[in-house]
mmCIF file of C-alpha atoms in Angstrom:
data_model
loop_
_atom_site.group_PDB
_atom_site.id
_atom_site.type_symbol
_atom_site.label_atom_id
_atom_site.label_comp_id
_atom_site.label_asym_id
_atom_site.label_seq_id
_atom_site.Cartn_x
_atom_site.Cartn_y
_atom_site.Cartn_z
ATOM 1 C CA UNK M 125 0.000 0.000 0.000
ATOM 2 C CA UNK M 126 2.792 2.417 0.891
ATOM 3 C CA UNK M 127 4.507 1.753 -2.444
ATOM 4 C CA UNK M 128 1.267 2.501 -4.319
ATOM 5 C CA UNK M 129 0.826 5.765 -2.416
ATOM 6 C CA UNK M 130 4.447 6.781 -3.014
ATOM 7 C CA UNK M 131 4.168 6.073 -6.745
ATOM 8 C CA UNK M 132 0.937 8.040 -7.130
ATOM 9 C CA UNK M 133 2.182 11.092 -5.254
ATOM 10 C CA UNK M 134 5.529 11.007 -7.026
ATOM 11 C CA UNK M 135 3.653 11.120 -10.327
ATOM 12 C CA UNK M 136 1.559 14.009 -9.026
ATOM 13 C CA UNK M 137 4.702 16.013 -8.266
ATOM 14 C CA UNK M 138 6.115 15.317 -11.711
ATOM 15 C CA UNK M 139 2.879 16.484 -13.321
ATOM 16 C CA UNK M 140 3.181 19.818 -11.547
ATOM 17 C CA UNK M 141 6.811 20.316 -12.535
ATOM 18 C CA UNK M 142 5.832 19.643 -16.162
ATOM 19 C CA UNK M 143 3.081 22.264 -16.074
ATOM 20 C CA UNK M 144 0.069 20.257 -14.895
ATOM 21 C CA UNK M 145 -1.834 20.074 -11.618
ATOM 22 C CA UNK M 146 -2.887 17.427 -9.118
ATOM 23 C CA UNK M 147 -6.115 16.102 -7.658
ATOM 24 C CA UNK M 148 -6.930 13.863 -4.736
ATOM 25 C CA UNK M 149 -9.067 11.568 -6.872
ATOM 26 C CA UNK M 150 -7.948 8.644 -8.973
ATOM 27 C CA UNK M 151 -7.786 10.462 -12.304
ATOM 28 C CA UNK M 152 -5.998 13.785 -11.797
ATOM 29 C CA UNK M 153 -5.301 16.187 -14.600
ATOM 30 C CA UNK M 154 -5.102 19.825 -15.597
ATOM 31 C CA UNK M 155 -7.798 21.966 -14.014
ATOM 32 C CA UNK M 156 -9.736 18.997 -12.676
ATOM 33 C CA UNK M 157 -12.927 19.639 -10.750
ATOM 34 C CA UNK M 158 -12.138 17.138 -8.025
ATOM 35 C CA UNK M 159 -14.845 17.440 -5.343
ATOM 36 C CA UNK M 160 -12.355 16.837 -2.535
ATOM 37 C CA UNK M 161 -9.439 19.100 -3.459
ATOM 38 C CA UNK M 162 -11.141 22.086 -5.082
ATOM 39 C CA UNK M 163 -11.628 25.585 -3.632
ATOM 40 C CA UNK M 164 -9.691 25.080 -0.390
ATOM 41 C CA UNK M 165 -7.534 28.236 -0.339
ATOM 42 C CA UNK M 166 -8.648 31.822 -0.766
ATOM 43 C CA UNK M 167 -7.049 34.386 -3.076
ATOM 44 C CA UNK M 168 -5.028 35.995 -0.278
ATOM 45 C CA UNK M 169 -3.464 32.653 0.687
ATOM 46 C CA UNK M 170 -2.757 31.799 -2.945
ATOM 47 C CA UNK M 171 -0.802 35.046 -3.329
ATOM 48 C CA UNK M 172 1.471 34.095 -0.406
ATOM 49 C CA UNK M 173 2.876 30.941 -2.002
ATOM 50 C CA UNK M 174 4.418 29.857 -5.319
ATOM 51 C CA UNK M 175 1.878 28.670 -7.885
ATOM 52 C CA UNK M 176 3.488 25.216 -7.997
ATOM 53 C CA UNK M 177 2.717 24.717 -4.300
ATOM 54 C CA UNK M 178 -0.957 25.408 -4.957
ATOM 55 C CA UNK M 179 -1.056 23.182 -8.039
ATOM 56 C CA UNK M 180 0.511 20.316 -6.072
ATOM 57 C CA UNK M 181 -2.072 20.474 -3.308
ATOM 58 C CA UNK M 182 -3.789 17.127 -2.758
ATOM 59 C CA UNK M 183 -5.598 18.115 0.415
ATOM 60 C CA UNK M 184 -9.210 18.037 1.552
ATOM 61 C CA UNK M 185 -9.150 21.119 3.765
ATOM 62 C CA UNK M 186 -7.161 24.119 4.929
ATOM 63 C CA UNK M 187 -5.613 23.163 8.289
ATOM 64 C CA UNK M 188 -3.473 26.290 8.569
ATOM 65 C CA UNK M 189 -6.591 28.453 8.550
ATOM 66 C CA UNK M 190 -8.314 26.351 11.228
ATOM 67 C CA UNK M 191 -5.403 25.537 13.540
ATOM 68 C CA UNK M 192 -5.082 29.078 14.953
ATOM 69 C CA UNK M 193 -1.302 29.183 14.720
ATOM 70 C CA UNK M 194 0.505 31.897 16.670
ATOM 71 C CA UNK M 195 3.894 33.572 16.385
ATOM 72 C CA UNK M 196 6.821 31.553 17.696
ATOM 73 C CA UNK M 197 5.189 28.110 17.464
ATOM 74 C CA UNK M 198 6.790 25.024 15.915
ATOM 75 C CA UNK M 199 4.527 23.289 13.409
ATOM 76 C CA UNK M 200 4.854 19.872 11.758
ATOM 77 C CA UNK M 201 2.905 18.946 8.630
ATOM 78 C CA UNK M 202 2.521 15.188 8.140
ATOM 79 C CA UNK M 203 2.614 14.326 4.451
ATOM 80 C CA UNK M 204 3.549 17.827 3.349
ATOM 81 C CA UNK M 205 3.624 17.171 -0.412
ATOM 82 C CA UNK M 206 4.524 20.266 -2.414
ATOM 83 C CA UNK M 207 4.670 22.304 0.786
ATOM 84 C CA UNK M 208 1.593 24.549 0.565
ATOM 85 C CA UNK M 209 0.529 24.152 4.214
ATOM 86 C CA UNK M 210 4.114 24.329 5.477
ATOM 87 C CA UNK M 211 4.740 27.609 3.676
ATOM 88 C CA UNK M 212 1.460 29.104 4.881
ATOM 89 C CA UNK M 213 2.224 27.918 8.430
ATOM 90 C CA UNK M 214 5.703 29.419 8.300
ATOM 91 C CA UNK M 215 4.208 32.829 7.535
ATOM 92 C CA UNK M 216 1.708 32.490 10.385
ATOM 93 C CA UNK M 217 4.289 31.516 13.035
ATOM 94 C CA UNK M 218 6.717 34.178 11.822
ATOM 95 C CA UNK M 219 10.526 34.294 11.991
ATOM 96 C CA UNK M 220 10.552 33.245 15.658
ATOM 97 C CA UNK M 221 8.633 30.074 14.817
ATOM 98 C CA UNK M 222 9.454 27.086 12.642
ATOM 99 C CA UNK M 223 7.541 24.906 10.165
ATOM 100 C CA UNK M 224 8.569 21.334 9.338
ATOM 101 C CA UNK M 225 7.191 19.288 6.465
ATOM 102 C CA UNK M 226 7.483 15.496 6.478
ATOM 103 C CA UNK M 227 7.095 13.487 3.280
ATOM 104 C CA UNK M 228 8.314 10.102 2.027
ATOM 105 C CA UNK M 229 8.251 10.929 -1.699
ATOM 106 C CA UNK M 230 11.478 12.198 -3.263
ATOM 107 C CA UNK M 231 9.677 14.009 -6.084
ATOM 108 C CA UNK M 232 7.420 15.883 -3.662
ATOM 109 C CA UNK M 233 10.354 16.817 -1.439
ATOM 110 C CA UNK M 234 12.240 18.189 -4.438
ATOM 111 C CA UNK M 235 9.210 20.231 -5.449
ATOM 112 C CA UNK M 236 8.686 21.436 -1.862
ATOM 113 C CA UNK M 237 12.259 22.616 -1.501
ATOM 114 C CA UNK M 238 11.993 24.495 -4.796
ATOM 115 C CA UNK M 239 8.803 26.141 -3.542
ATOM 116 C CA UNK M 240 10.597 27.050 -0.306
ATOM 117 C CA UNK M 241 13.343 28.716 -2.351
ATOM 118 C CA UNK M 242 10.805 30.670 -4.417
ATOM 119 C CA UNK M 243 8.933 31.750 -1.271
ATOM 120 C CA UNK M 244 12.163 33.015 0.322
ATOM 121 C CA UNK M 245 11.322 31.585 3.750
ATOM 122 C CA UNK M 246 14.105 30.712 6.200
ATOM 123 C CA UNK M 247 12.002 29.132 8.971
ATOM 124 C CA UNK M 248 11.060 26.059 6.896
ATOM 125 C CA UNK M 249 12.599 22.594 6.776
ATOM 126 C CA UNK M 250 11.420 19.594 4.783
ATOM 127 C CA UNK M 251 12.241 16.146 6.173
ATOM 128 C CA UNK M 252 12.203 12.790 4.422
ATOM 129 C CA UNK M 253 10.447 10.087 6.392
ATOM 130 C CA UNK M 254 7.224 8.311 7.243
ATOM 131 C CA UNK M 255 4.561 9.536 9.611
ATOM 132 C CA UNK M 256 4.621 6.150 11.342
ATOM 133 C CA UNK M 257 8.233 6.968 12.336
ATOM 134 C CA UNK M 258 8.568 10.741 12.641
ATOM 135 C CA UNK M 259 12.262 11.795 12.575
ATOM 136 C CA UNK M 260 11.932 14.391 15.359
ATOM 137 C CA UNK M 261 12.615 14.188 19.117
ATOM 138 C CA UNK M 262 9.981 13.740 21.812
ATOM 139 C CA UNK M 263 8.154 16.896 22.932
ATOM 140 C CA UNK M 264 9.550 19.062 20.128
ATOM 141 C CA UNK M 265 6.455 20.367 18.310
ATOM 142 C CA UNK M 266 3.618 22.700 19.333
ATOM 143 C CA UNK M 267 1.161 21.864 16.570
ATOM 144 C CA UNK M 268 0.741 18.950 14.168
ATOM 145 C CA UNK M 269 -1.206 19.583 10.985
ATOM 146 C CA UNK M 270 -1.942 17.307 8.041
ATOM 147 C CA UNK M 271 -4.099 17.578 4.951
ATOM 148 C CA UNK M 272 -5.859 14.443 3.716
ATOM 149 C CA UNK M 273 -2.875 12.193 4.452
ATOM 150 C CA UNK M 274 -3.487 10.247 7.673
ATOM 151 C CA UNK M 275 -6.286 8.359 5.916
ATOM 152 C CA UNK M 276 -3.634 6.965 3.533
ATOM 153 C CA UNK M 277 -1.746 5.142 6.291
ATOM 154 C CA UNK M 278 -2.334 1.432 6.832
ATOM 155 C CA UNK M 279 -1.313 1.877 10.504
ATOM 156 C CA UNK M 280 -3.191 4.906 11.761
ATOM 157 C CA UNK M 281 -2.760 3.885 15.408
ATOM 158 C CA UNK M 282 1.013 4.170 15.032
ATOM 159 C CA UNK M 283 0.672 7.548 13.291
ATOM 160 C CA UNK M 284 -1.353 8.903 16.212
ATOM 161 C CA UNK M 285 1.070 7.481 18.791
ATOM 162 C CA UNK M 286 3.948 9.162 16.985
ATOM 163 C CA UNK M 287 2.026 12.419 16.800
ATOM 164 C CA UNK M 288 1.509 12.334 20.564
ATOM 165 C CA UNK M 289 5.184 11.544 21.140
ATOM 166 C CA UNK M 290 6.571 14.534 19.253
ATOM 167 C CA UNK M 291 4.013 17.036 20.568
ATOM 168 C CA UNK M 292 4.910 19.042 23.642
ATOM 169 C CA UNK M 293 2.573 18.751 26.638
ATOM 170 C CA UNK M 294 -0.478 20.804 25.762
ATOM 171 C CA UNK M 295 0.416 20.576 22.073
ATOM 172 C CA UNK M 296 -2.344 20.522 19.469
ATOM 173 C CA UNK M 297 -3.295 17.952 16.853
ATOM 174 C CA UNK M 298 -5.147 19.889 14.123
ATOM 175 C CA UNK M 299 -5.609 18.003 10.854
ATOM 176 C CA UNK M 300 -7.913 17.980 7.869
ATOM 177 C CA UNK M 301 -8.923 14.493 6.787
ATOM 178 C CA UNK M 302 -11.636 12.555 4.994
ATOM 179 C CA UNK M 303 -13.941 10.886 7.515
ATOM 180 C CA UNK M 304 -16.979 8.664 7.062
ATOM 181 C CA UNK M 305 -20.296 8.466 8.855
ATOM 182 C CA UNK M 306 -21.470 4.908 9.301
ATOM 183 C CA UNK M 307 -20.053 1.701 7.893
ATOM 184 C CA UNK M 308 -18.369 1.921 4.487
ATOM 185 C CA UNK M 309 -19.310 -0.432 1.681
ATOM 186 C CA UNK M 310 -16.699 -3.204 1.144
ATOM 187 C CA UNK M 311 -16.595 -2.452 -2.607
ATOM 188 C CA UNK M 312 -15.086 0.934 -1.780
ATOM 189 C CA UNK M 313 -12.867 -0.164 1.116
ATOM 190 C CA UNK M 314 -11.231 -2.844 -1.021
ATOM 191 C CA UNK M 315 -10.388 -0.576 -3.933
ATOM 192 C CA UNK M 316 -6.726 0.427 -3.753
ATOM 193 C CA UNK M 317 -7.069 3.362 -6.148
ATOM 194 C CA UNK M 318 -9.841 4.847 -4.062
ATOM 195 C CA UNK M 319 -7.669 4.396 -0.965
ATOM 196 C CA UNK M 320 -4.942 6.424 -2.640
ATOM 197 C CA UNK M 321 -7.625 8.871 -3.739
ATOM 198 C CA UNK M 322 -8.406 9.846 -0.145
ATOM 199 C CA UNK M 323 -11.635 7.873 0.132
ATOM 200 C CA UNK M 324 -11.257 4.183 0.905
ATOM 201 C CA UNK M 325 -8.765 4.615 3.759
ATOM 202 C CA UNK M 326 -10.978 7.064 5.654
ATOM 203 C CA UNK M 327 -11.896 6.267 9.252
ATOM 204 C CA UNK M 328 -15.447 6.327 10.553
ATOM 205 C CA UNK M 329 -15.770 9.377 12.808
ATOM 206 C CA UNK M 330 -16.373 7.418 16.026
ATOM 207 C CA UNK M 331 -13.448 5.113 15.207
ATOM 208 C CA UNK M 332 -11.251 8.201 14.708
ATOM 209 C CA UNK M 333 -12.247 9.456 18.163
ATOM 210 C CA UNK M 334 -11.527 6.062 19.700
ATOM 211 C CA UNK M 335 -8.071 5.851 18.118
ATOM 212 C CA UNK M 336 -7.158 9.356 19.304
ATOM 213 C CA UNK M 337 -8.285 8.480 22.819
ATOM 214 C CA UNK M 338 -6.322 5.220 22.776
ATOM 215 C CA UNK M 339 -3.194 7.097 21.678
ATOM 216 C CA UNK M 340 -3.520 9.392 24.694
ATOM 217 C CA UNK M 341 -5.180 12.534 23.294
ATOM 218 C CA UNK M 342 -7.934 14.510 24.976
ATOM 219 C CA UNK M 343 -10.351 17.352 24.037
ATOM 220 C CA UNK M 344 -11.175 15.553 20.786
ATOM 221 C CA UNK M 345 -13.431 17.295 18.265
ATOM 222 C CA UNK M 346 -14.421 16.372 14.711
ATOM 223 C CA UNK M 347 -15.975 19.205 12.711
ATOM 224 C CA UNK M 348 -17.376 18.579 9.234
ATOM 225 C CA UNK M 349 -16.075 21.150 6.746
ATOM 226 C CA UNK M 350 -17.509 19.659 3.546
ATOM 227 C CA UNK M 351 -20.057 16.845 3.185
ATOM 228 C CA UNK M 352 -19.992 15.013 -0.151
ATOM 229 C CA UNK M 353 -23.283 14.467 -1.906
ATOM 230 C CA UNK M 354 -24.351 12.091 -4.639
ATOM 231 C CA UNK M 355 -22.855 14.144 -7.523
ATOM 232 C CA UNK M 356 -19.487 14.244 -5.726
ATOM 233 C CA UNK M 357 -19.682 10.488 -5.199
ATOM 234 C CA UNK M 358 -20.203 9.953 -8.910
ATOM 235 C CA UNK M 359 -17.020 11.912 -9.651
ATOM 236 C CA UNK M 360 -14.680 10.035 -7.345
ATOM 237 C CA UNK M 361 -16.210 6.602 -8.057
ATOM 238 C CA UNK M 362 -16.109 6.871 -11.845
ATOM 239 C CA UNK M 363 -13.570 4.721 -13.687
ATOM 240 C CA UNK M 364 -13.049 2.358 -10.740
ATOM 241 C CA UNK M 365 -14.820 -0.736 -12.137
ATOM 242 C CA UNK M 366 -17.658 -0.027 -9.718
ATOM 243 C CA UNK M 367 -21.371 0.156 -10.520
ATOM 244 C CA UNK M 368 -21.585 3.898 -9.910
ATOM 245 C CA UNK M 369 -25.348 4.113 -10.352
ATOM 246 C CA UNK M 370 -25.877 1.443 -7.703
ATOM 247 C CA UNK M 371 -23.355 2.713 -5.155
ATOM 248 C CA UNK M 372 -23.465 6.513 -5.440
ATOM 249 C CA UNK M 373 -26.857 6.853 -3.699
ATOM 250 C CA UNK M 374 -25.572 4.678 -0.845
ATOM 251 C CA UNK M 375 -22.567 6.922 -0.160
ATOM 252 C CA UNK M 376 -24.523 10.173 -0.426
ATOM 253 C CA UNK M 377 -23.759 12.185 2.723
ATOM 254 C CA UNK M 378 -21.581 9.463 4.268
ATOM 255 C CA UNK M 379 -18.205 10.969 3.299
ATOM 256 C CA UNK M 380 -17.001 14.304 4.611
ATOM 257 C CA UNK M 381 -13.913 16.411 4.841
ATOM 258 C CA UNK M 382 -13.460 17.181 8.506
ATOM 259 C CA UNK M 383 -11.207 19.179 10.784
ATOM 260 C CA UNK M 384 -9.986 16.894 13.562
ATOM 261 C CA UNK M 385 -8.769 18.548 16.768
ATOM 262 C CA UNK M 386 -7.175 17.005 19.833
ATOM 263 C CA UNK M 387 -4.747 18.021 22.584
ATOM 264 C CA UNK M 388 -1.854 16.233 24.237
ATOM 265 C CA UNK M 389 -2.392 16.303 28.026
ATOM 266 C CA UNK M 390 -0.228 18.702 30.018
ATOM 267 C CA UNK M 391 1.059 15.743 32.016
ATOM 268 C CA UNK M 392 0.817 12.007 31.514
ATOM 269 C CA UNK M 393 2.768 8.889 32.343
ATOM 270 C CA UNK M 394 2.184 6.620 29.340
ATOM 271 C CA UNK M 395 4.990 5.171 27.216
ATOM 272 C CA UNK M 396 4.508 7.790 24.475
ATOM 273 C CA UNK M 397 4.210 10.784 26.814
ATOM 274 C CA UNK M 398 6.863 12.906 28.485
ATOM 275 C CA UNK M 399 10.185 11.221 29.109
#
């Protein structure tokens, strides 16, 4: 699964560098109207970053706008891709803060570093690695953001444990992700391309809460930011060898982009808490 994800996102980065754009769905292309990735950033935000960072966005939300970042904070973006949320975060935390981006795809890291150069930001660093094994010390980050990436992991419990480990006590988990309401149809869950397309790997909202609690987080909130209707379902199910007419009505309203918030306790004694 990880190899499939890496290949898809590497191809997405190469499309951007050759003048195209990316989508979260299974059939990206120039100017696509993907129902998940479209219309996430306003004109002011778009002016603050290189165009290639915007074109490479594969997210389902705008975590930097919802995370309430403040000057001097250290931010980590899990699955940072072309760097759009890292660059926006770096501007929000200012020169006294720092923004890290973590990605496992060489092509995306190359694109992100080029976007960093174009943006002229010094408080940014892109790291190569996996979110199941974050290459940062314990208690080193104030805020963790992510944009439609945690759903791609086959070991979400480990991702959340690692997130708790690197957050400082009182640190915030503030991610955009695709979440489901109710049980997902097996025809969708089993489709690898839909998993990579930010749909089939999505957690059910109560399961997401349970996993965050098990990892050690508290103050958990899941806020729907965009609920996908039947026409959206037809778009991201098309071309997947699925009977779209039969399934689309069943997924109407069951998929949503959501902003997931949680907080690391100020003090705890678990194995992934303060050392």
